[in-house]
Structures are given as C-alpha cells and as structure tokens.
C-alpha cells in the first residue's frame, strides 16, 4: 500500500507540473483481484472453467418460475443431483417448487446480487430464462428493454468474468417479415418488429461477440412455440396452442386469437428441455455456430383443433383475431430449418402433432381424475 500511495503522489505531481503541454494525463493503473468485461483491456481473454468428466456442473437458472425453468431444473437435477441446480426468480415460489430443490431470490438487474450468487455458489453453468415475452413486451416496451437487454448485459459480464458456460434462449420472434419464412435457415436477414424479437437478436449477437472477444462459452437455441401442460400461458403469441387444451378440458369451447391458417413452428416442452441439455453438454469443437434453430413440428390453429377434435369431438372452436398478435405471427417463420443442429450435435425430436395432443390429454385426464378423487 505505501508503494501505491507513493506512485499516486508522483503521478499527481507530474500532472500538475506540465500544464498546457498537450500530453495525455498520466495515470497509474492498480489491478483489482477480480474484474469484468466492463473494465478489461482490449487484449483480454476469458476461458470457461474446466471440470473433469466425473464432476457435475453447478447450474443457476434465472427466471426459473417461468414456463421452462421448473421443468429444466427437474431434468438437470436428475442428471447432476438435486443440490447442483439452483432455481432463481424475483417471485415467491409455490410450495412444491420451493421444496423440490435449492431456490434463491435473484434480480438480473442487480449486478452485485448476481455476482454474489455466482461466487457464493461456485456456479459453472448459467441458464438465462428471464425475459418478457412478445405480446407482454409490446404492452410495456420500457420494462421489456430493461429486463431483456440491460439484464442480459449483466448476465454476459458476469458469465465472462467467472468463466461460465452460458445458455441464452432465442426465439422464432428473432426473425421478421423480410426473413425467409418457409423454411427459415439459421443465417438470414433478421429484422424483427417486436421489442422481444429485437432484444433476442441483440442477445444472439452480443453472445457471439463475447465468445469471439473474450472466449465466453456462449450457447443459444432459437426455440419455436413451446407447449406444456403443467404451466399456464405466459403472454406469448404462440400460447394459443397451450390455452386450447385448458379451455377444451374446462369448458369444451375455445376462442383463438389467431387466424385458423396461421402456421408456426412448435415443440413439446420435453423436446425443448432435452435439446437445451444436449446443446449444453455438446463438446465445443462440434459446434459450428453459437446460435441454432431447433424444430419439431409446424401446424396451424385449425390443424391443432382438428387433431384435438379426434379425441374430443364436442370441442367448439371459434376465432376472434387479435390484430397485434396476428401481425406478430405473420412476421414469424412458418417452419424452421434445423439441419445444422441435427448435423452438429445429433438433435432429434420425439413429438409430432398426434403425440403432442395425446400427451397433453393424458396429462389433463390424470389431473382431472386426481381432482375428482380429492
């Protein structure tokens, strides 16, 4: 410390003794023990923490109470052990989630809080699910910008600083009306028309930039519409494909807010979660890119209703088109080309439309019988 004070004194005297010389101010750099990409020099490099094959990663999931977080935590805990996967959110978890494994409060807009969590829990993998979805984001652009972009920047800096393997999901919403729609390849024009889509393109590009600039092990999948039985719709444009099952079971009637011929790529949640685990476990040298499309099926509201009516002929489906959601859907891909994922890390889906409908009905049938028994 006396040496640092002496150097600082010399520097101050040098600055004061050369007024008007046109020279750059003399500074004395004092390196901190820890640092982040907010502070590093241009030639800095980061590399992911390595661990032996017998060790399990320590995983943090942000936005863990959303549609995907709880399911992914369950899958990862089976793989890596209950205490190696930490769910986090800013909301209070339901009892079953709280008692299923570690859960902590985490606000992605609080940089210090995030750093403490990563350090104190020796995190090696970070799955960043915190985001405002398409329709919700359009209703509150300022909040979506804060959560989806500012929050992402915090995540990127902390992941790079601590050498984490980082997964950030992207979406069909990362494409726009000028993108090829049927099929949509991994690399093409991306000009989305929603703040959600814009923020996801930003995430893809920032992740790749941090990978090339700092060596961050960034991995990203563009999810299609995700369908699951054990979570309520969360405000997305593709959520009609979840809501129809809830309404069919409860009332026998469903009103769709998209046109009957609106074709979008979709995926059952089990396929989505398995794809996420597979890309995170894939050896880095097998990845030819950092952001991949993944796909399973592609259908319209009318085709989904017809498949469901094979099992529930009494189901009545009507259409009351929401112009905001319809405009969003019309700008999105009709079908994903996921050939690179299938080639690079052997991605393969299990669920097509008939299997999806049967699985969803089986789930709700069991749920209904349990409710009746209770």
Short mmCIF file of C-alpha atoms in Angstrom, two decimals, residues 13-23:
data_model
loop_
_atom_site.label_atom_id
_atom_site.label_comp_id
_atom_site.label_asym_id
_atom_site.label_seq_id
_atom_site.Cartn_x
_atom_site.Cartn_y
_atom_site.Cartn_z
CA UNK A 13 2.83 15.93 -9.21
CA UNK A 14 3.67 15.06 -12.82
CA UNK A 15 0.20 16.13 -13.97
CA UNK A 16 0.38 19.41 -12.08
CA UNK A 17 3.90 20.26 -13.29
CA UNK A 18 3.09 20.09 -17.03
CA UNK A 19 0.21 22.49 -17.66
CA UNK A 20 -0.72 23.10 -21.29
CA UNK A 21 1.75 20.58 -22.65
CA UNK A 22 -0.92 18.80 -24.73
CA UNK A 23 0.13 15.46 -23.28
#
